[in-house]
Amino acid sequence: MADMGAPAKKNIMTYAGLKKLEDELNDLKVNKRKAISEKIKEAREQGDLSENAEYDAAKDEQRDIEARIEQIEKILKNAEVVAEDEMSTTDINVGCTVRLYDVEFEEELEFAIVGSTEANSLNGMISNESPVGSALLGKRVGDVVAVELANGEISHYKILEITRTKNN
């Protein structure tokens, strides 16, 4: 019997994020599965599987690949792609790049607001569900936003510019 609980959470993402996941899924299914099958076959040919480290490692890798395939398929099943070219740059939303002024540190920052599956803070891509990302949603140029960070501190950001994120 199917679970009739809450509907699955939508995975909001940009087109670039969707394409990246589709490409990874294709690579896993087409290339990685074939390569791991070869590794398992070669390890089996070495004889006794009970003490065969290569076989155990290959089976572990196969399990990881299958788990990642399942994870990506779940994400894609509930994907909701934002139409970035139709998006307004008046209000901050997923698919926008935002230039901010950090009041406390007196420095400018730039972030692309993306769905949680695409977030990579080291590359300046923050999730719409993160403290900063969620506080910025719907705000406009000139607004000052107070954000409570994970450590309990409050940071203030003045919104300087909103642009559409450029797809790479």
PDB file of C-alpha atoms in Angstrom:
ATOM      1  CA  MET A   1       0.000   0.000   0.000  1.00  0.00           C
ATOM      2  CA  ALA A   2       1.406   3.398  -1.009  1.00  0.00           C
ATOM      3  CA  ASP A   3       2.274   5.946   1.636  1.00  0.00           C
ATOM      4  CA  MET A   4      -0.463   8.562   1.590  1.00  0.00           C
ATOM      5  CA  GLY A   5       1.485  11.009   3.784  1.00  0.00           C
ATOM      6  CA  ALA A   6       2.715  14.428   2.815  1.00  0.00           C
ATOM      7  CA  PRO A   7       3.565  14.956  -0.839  1.00  0.00           C
ATOM      8  CA  ALA A   8       7.239  14.648  -1.743  1.00  0.00           C
ATOM      9  CA  LYS A   9       9.258  17.813  -1.297  1.00  0.00           C
ATOM     10  CA  LYS A  10       9.803  19.648  -4.575  1.00  0.00           C
ATOM     11  CA  ASN A  11      13.455  20.005  -5.501  1.00  0.00           C
ATOM     12  CA  ILE A  12      13.677  23.528  -6.866  1.00  0.00           C
ATOM     13  CA  MET A  13      16.614  23.933  -9.214  1.00  0.00           C
ATOM     14  CA  THR A  14      17.986  25.908 -12.095  1.00  0.00           C
ATOM     15  CA  TYR A  15      18.161  24.468 -15.595  1.00  0.00           C
ATOM     16  CA  ALA A  16      21.969  24.231 -15.255  1.00  0.00           C
ATOM     17  CA  GLY A  17      21.546  22.198 -12.055  1.00  0.00           C
ATOM     18  CA  LEU A  18      19.029  19.899 -13.717  1.00  0.00           C
ATOM     19  CA  LYS A  19      21.335  19.340 -16.701  1.00  0.00           C
ATOM     20  CA  LYS A  20      24.290  18.601 -14.413  1.00  0.00           C
ATOM     21  CA  LEU A  21      22.290  15.934 -12.533  1.00  0.00           C
ATOM     22  CA  GLU A  22      20.973  14.396 -15.767  1.00  0.00           C
ATOM     23  CA  ASP A  23      24.539  14.213 -17.126  1.00  0.00           C
ATOM     24  CA  GLU A  24      25.816  12.601 -13.905  1.00  0.00           C
ATOM     25  CA  LEU A  25      22.971  10.064 -13.957  1.00  0.00           C
ATOM     26  CA  ASN A  26      23.716   9.173 -17.572  1.00  0.00           C
ATOM     27  CA  ASP A  27      27.439   8.771 -16.795  1.00  0.00           C
ATOM     28  CA  LEU A  28      26.659   6.535 -13.811  1.00  0.00           C
ATOM     29  CA  LYS A  29      24.264   4.335 -15.780  1.00  0.00           C
ATOM     30  CA  VAL A  30      26.254   4.112 -19.014  1.00  0.00           C
ATOM     31  CA  ASN A  31      29.913   4.307 -17.996  1.00  0.00           C
ATOM     32  CA  LYS A  32      30.307   3.618 -14.292  1.00  0.00           C
ATOM     33  CA  ARG A  33      28.012   0.565 -14.223  1.00  0.00           C
ATOM     34  CA  LYS A  34      29.929  -0.995 -17.116  1.00  0.00           C
ATOM     35  CA  ALA A  35      33.314  -0.240 -15.534  1.00  0.00           C
ATOM     36  CA  ILE A  36      32.332  -1.702 -12.151  1.00  0.00           C
ATOM     37  CA  SER A  37      30.916  -4.828 -13.807  1.00  0.00           C
ATOM     38  CA  GLU A  38      34.323  -5.343 -15.438  1.00  0.00           C
ATOM     39  CA  LYS A  39      36.101  -4.883 -12.081  1.00  0.00           C
ATOM     40  CA  ILE A  40      33.808  -7.433 -10.417  1.00  0.00           C
ATOM     41  CA  LYS A  41      34.307  -9.887 -13.282  1.00  0.00           C
ATOM     42  CA  GLU A  42      38.108  -9.552 -13.069  1.00  0.00           C
ATOM     43  CA  ALA A  43      38.049  -9.951  -9.281  1.00  0.00           C
ATOM     44  CA  ARG A  44      35.900 -13.103  -9.565  1.00  0.00           C
ATOM     45  CA  GLU A  45      38.411 -14.609 -11.964  1.00  0.00           C
ATOM     46  CA  GLN A  46      41.104 -14.310  -9.281  1.00  0.00           C
ATOM     47  CA  GLY A  47      39.520 -17.192  -7.389  1.00  0.00           C
ATOM     48  CA  ASP A  48      38.480 -17.370  -3.721  1.00  0.00           C
ATOM     49  CA  LEU A  49      36.057 -14.504  -3.072  1.00  0.00           C
ATOM     50  CA  SER A  50      36.181 -14.853   0.741  1.00  0.00           C
ATOM     51  CA  GLU A  51      39.619 -13.214   0.930  1.00  0.00           C
ATOM     52  CA  ASN A  52      39.486 -11.123  -2.216  1.00  0.00           C
ATOM     53  CA  ALA A  53      39.934  -7.437  -1.313  1.00  0.00           C
ATOM     54  CA  GLU A  54      39.492  -6.308  -4.933  1.00  0.00           C
ATOM     55  CA  TYR A  55      36.136  -8.088  -5.117  1.00  0.00           C
ATOM     56  CA  ASP A  56      34.954  -6.556  -1.822  1.00  0.00           C
ATOM     57  CA  ALA A  57      36.074  -3.073  -2.917  1.00  0.00           C
ATOM     58  CA  ALA A  58      34.353  -3.453  -6.294  1.00  0.00           C
ATOM     59  CA  LYS A  59      31.100  -4.610  -4.651  1.00  0.00           C
ATOM     60  CA  ASP A  60      31.259  -1.618  -2.266  1.00  0.00           C
ATOM     61  CA  GLU A  61      31.797   0.724  -5.207  1.00  0.00           C
ATOM     62  CA  GLN A  62      28.889  -0.903  -7.045  1.00  0.00           C
ATOM     63  CA  ARG A  63      26.659  -0.332  -3.993  1.00  0.00           C
ATOM     64  CA  ASP A  64      27.725   3.343  -3.874  1.00  0.00           C
ATOM     65  CA  ILE A  65      27.004   3.815  -7.587  1.00  0.00           C
ATOM     66  CA  GLU A  66      23.549   2.259  -7.306  1.00  0.00           C
ATOM     67  CA  ALA A  67      22.755   4.364  -4.222  1.00  0.00           C
ATOM     68  CA  ARG A  68      23.762   7.557  -6.068  1.00  0.00           C
ATOM     69  CA  ILE A  69      21.659   6.563  -9.100  1.00  0.00           C
ATOM     70  CA  GLU A  70      18.654   6.051  -6.817  1.00  0.00           C
ATOM     71  CA  GLN A  71      19.300   9.386  -5.070  1.00  0.00           C
ATOM     72  CA  ILE A  72      19.519  11.320  -8.361  1.00  0.00           C
ATOM     73  CA  GLU A  73      16.390   9.628  -9.726  1.00  0.00           C
ATOM     74  CA  LYS A  74      14.453  10.698  -6.606  1.00  0.00           C
ATOM     75  CA  ILE A  75      15.689  14.276  -6.957  1.00  0.00           C
ATOM     76  CA  LEU A  76      14.784  14.399 -10.653  1.00  0.00           C
ATOM     77  CA  LYS A  77      11.363  12.832 -10.054  1.00  0.00           C
ATOM     78  CA  ASN A  78      10.431  15.807  -7.854  1.00  0.00           C
ATOM     79  CA  ALA A  79      12.394  18.467  -9.737  1.00  0.00           C
ATOM     80  CA  GLU A  80      10.847  21.849 -10.354  1.00  0.00           C
ATOM     81  CA  VAL A  81      12.969  23.933 -12.708  1.00  0.00           C
ATOM     82  CA  VAL A  82      12.788  27.715 -12.412  1.00  0.00           C
ATOM     83  CA  ALA A  83      12.339  29.544 -15.706  1.00  0.00           C
ATOM     84  CA  GLU A  84      15.304  31.869 -15.269  1.00  0.00           C
ATOM     85  CA  ASP A  85      14.788  33.763 -18.528  1.00  0.00           C
ATOM     86  CA  GLU A  86      11.234  34.702 -17.471  1.00  0.00           C
ATOM     87  CA  MET A  87      12.231  35.678 -13.955  1.00  0.00           C
ATOM     88  CA  SER A  88      11.914  39.210 -12.645  1.00  0.00           C
ATOM     89  CA  THR A  89      15.053  40.805 -11.258  1.00  0.00           C
ATOM     90  CA  THR A  90      12.975  43.035  -8.984  1.00  0.00           C
ATOM     91  CA  ASP A  91      12.644  40.409  -6.235  1.00  0.00           C
ATOM     92  CA  ILE A  92      15.199  37.803  -5.173  1.00  0.00           C
ATOM     93  CA  ASN A  93      14.290  34.245  -6.123  1.00  0.00           C
ATOM     94  CA  VAL A  94      15.968  30.958  -7.070  1.00  0.00           C
ATOM     95  CA  GLY A  95      18.005  31.583 -10.203  1.00  0.00           C
ATOM     96  CA  CYS A  96      19.099  35.100  -9.195  1.00  0.00           C
ATOM     97  CA  THR A  97      22.586  36.286  -8.465  1.00  0.00           C
ATOM     98  CA  VAL A  98      22.653  38.789  -5.625  1.00  0.00           C
ATOM     99  CA  ARG A  99      25.337  41.323  -4.801  1.00  0.00           C
ATOM    100  CA  LEU A 100      25.246  42.213  -1.099  1.00  0.00           C
ATOM    101  CA  TYR A 101      27.056  44.497   1.300  1.00  0.00           C
ATOM    102  CA  ASP A 102      27.933  42.816   4.608  1.00  0.00           C
ATOM    103  CA  VAL A 103      27.405  45.647   7.122  1.00  0.00           C
ATOM    104  CA  GLU A 104      29.508  44.084   9.915  1.00  0.00           C
ATOM    105  CA  PHE A 105      32.526  43.158   7.795  1.00  0.00           C
ATOM    106  CA  GLU A 106      32.178  46.105   5.394  1.00  0.00           C
ATOM    107  CA  GLU A 107      32.637  43.961   2.296  1.00  0.00           C
ATOM    108  CA  GLU A 108      30.697  43.086  -0.815  1.00  0.00           C
ATOM    109  CA  LEU A 109      29.592  39.502  -1.414  1.00  0.00           C
ATOM    110  CA  GLU A 110      27.976  37.839  -4.380  1.00  0.00           C
ATOM    111  CA  PHE A 111      25.829  34.713  -4.270  1.00  0.00           C
ATOM    112  CA  ALA A 112      23.750  32.766  -6.737  1.00  0.00           C
ATOM    113  CA  ILE A 113      20.532  31.573  -5.100  1.00  0.00           C
ATOM    114  CA  VAL A 114      19.962  27.944  -6.135  1.00  0.00           C
ATOM    115  CA  GLY A 115      17.906  24.960  -5.026  1.00  0.00           C
ATOM    116  CA  SER A 116      19.247  22.872  -2.151  1.00  0.00           C
ATOM    117  CA  THR A 117      20.489  20.094  -4.452  1.00  0.00           C
ATOM    118  CA  GLU A 118      22.771  22.551  -6.297  1.00  0.00           C
ATOM    119  CA  ALA A 119      24.183  24.470  -3.329  1.00  0.00           C
ATOM    120  CA  ASN A 120      27.961  24.800  -3.144  1.00  0.00           C
ATOM    121  CA  SER A 121      28.990  27.652  -0.868  1.00  0.00           C
ATOM    122  CA  LEU A 122      32.636  27.386  -1.947  1.00  0.00           C
ATOM    123  CA  ASN A 123      31.508  28.336  -5.455  1.00  0.00           C
ATOM    124  CA  GLY A 124      29.186  31.119  -4.257  1.00  0.00           C
ATOM    125  CA  MET A 125      26.015  29.077  -4.753  1.00  0.00           C
ATOM    126  CA  ILE A 126      23.760  29.154  -1.698  1.00  0.00           C
ATOM    127  CA  SER A 127      20.555  27.246  -1.146  1.00  0.00           C
ATOM    128  CA  ASN A 128      17.180  28.930  -1.035  1.00  0.00           C
ATOM    129  CA  GLU A 129      16.708  26.910   2.186  1.00  0.00           C
ATOM    130  CA  SER A 130      19.888  28.156   3.918  1.00  0.00           C
ATOM    131  CA  PRO A 131      19.570  30.895   6.563  1.00  0.00           C
ATOM    132  CA  VAL A 132      20.948  33.583   4.220  1.00  0.00           C
ATOM    133  CA  GLY A 133      19.153  32.264   1.127  1.00  0.00           C
ATOM    134  CA  SER A 134      15.738  32.002   2.768  1.00  0.00           C
ATOM    135  CA  ALA A 135      16.089  35.457   4.379  1.00  0.00           C
ATOM    136  CA  LEU A 136      16.860  37.002   0.966  1.00  0.00           C
ATOM    137  CA  LEU A 137      13.931  35.464  -0.940  1.00  0.00           C
ATOM    138  CA  GLY A 138      11.413  38.095  -2.021  1.00  0.00           C
ATOM    139  CA  LYS A 139      13.613  41.029  -0.983  1.00  0.00           C
ATOM    140  CA  ARG A 140      14.568  43.947  -3.262  1.00  0.00           C
ATOM    141  CA  VAL A 141      17.524  46.203  -4.017  1.00  0.00           C
ATOM    142  CA  GLY A 142      18.049  48.601  -1.104  1.00  0.00           C
ATOM    143  CA  ASP A 143      16.550  46.287   1.525  1.00  0.00           C
ATOM    144  CA  VAL A 144      18.665  45.485   4.575  1.00  0.00           C
ATOM    145  CA  VAL A 145      18.182  41.899   5.714  1.00  0.00           C
ATOM    146  CA  ALA A 146      18.999  40.566   9.184  1.00  0.00           C
ATOM    147  CA  VAL A 147      19.996  36.905   9.142  1.00  0.00           C
ATOM    148  CA  GLU A 148      20.419  34.684  12.187  1.00  0.00           C
ATOM    149  CA  LEU A 149      23.365  32.420  11.508  1.00  0.00           C
ATOM    150  CA  ALA A 150      23.882  28.886  12.824  1.00  0.00           C
ATOM    151  CA  ASN A 151      26.048  30.175  15.695  1.00  0.00           C
ATOM    152  CA  GLY A 152      23.228  32.472  16.861  1.00  0.00           C
ATOM    153  CA  GLU A 153      24.842  35.694  15.632  1.00  0.00           C
ATOM    154  CA  ILE A 154      22.880  38.146  13.509  1.00  0.00           C
ATOM    155  CA  SER A 155      24.403  39.434  10.260  1.00  0.00           C
ATOM    156  CA  HIS A 156      23.034  42.349   8.258  1.00  0.00           C
ATOM    157  CA  TYR A 157      23.219  42.477   4.486  1.00  0.00           C
ATOM    158  CA  LYS A 158      22.201  45.362   2.231  1.00  0.00           C
ATOM    159  CA  ILE A 159      21.039  44.232  -1.197  1.00  0.00           C
ATOM    160  CA  LEU A 160      22.984  46.116  -3.877  1.00  0.00           C
ATOM    161  CA  GLU A 161      22.007  44.320  -7.092  1.00  0.00           C
ATOM    162  CA  ILE A 162      19.867  41.457  -8.379  1.00  0.00           C
ATOM    163  CA  THR A 163      20.658  39.837 -11.732  1.00  0.00           C
ATOM    164  CA  ARG A 164      19.739  36.612 -13.486  1.00  0.00           C
ATOM    165  CA  THR A 165      22.253  33.849 -12.893  1.00  0.00           C
ATOM    166  CA  LYS A 166      24.209  33.049 -16.036  1.00  0.00           C
ATOM    167  CA  ASN A 167      24.110  29.355 -16.949  1.00  0.00           C
ATOM    168  CA  ASN A 168      27.493  27.809 -17.584  1.00  0.00           C
TER     169      ASN A 168
END
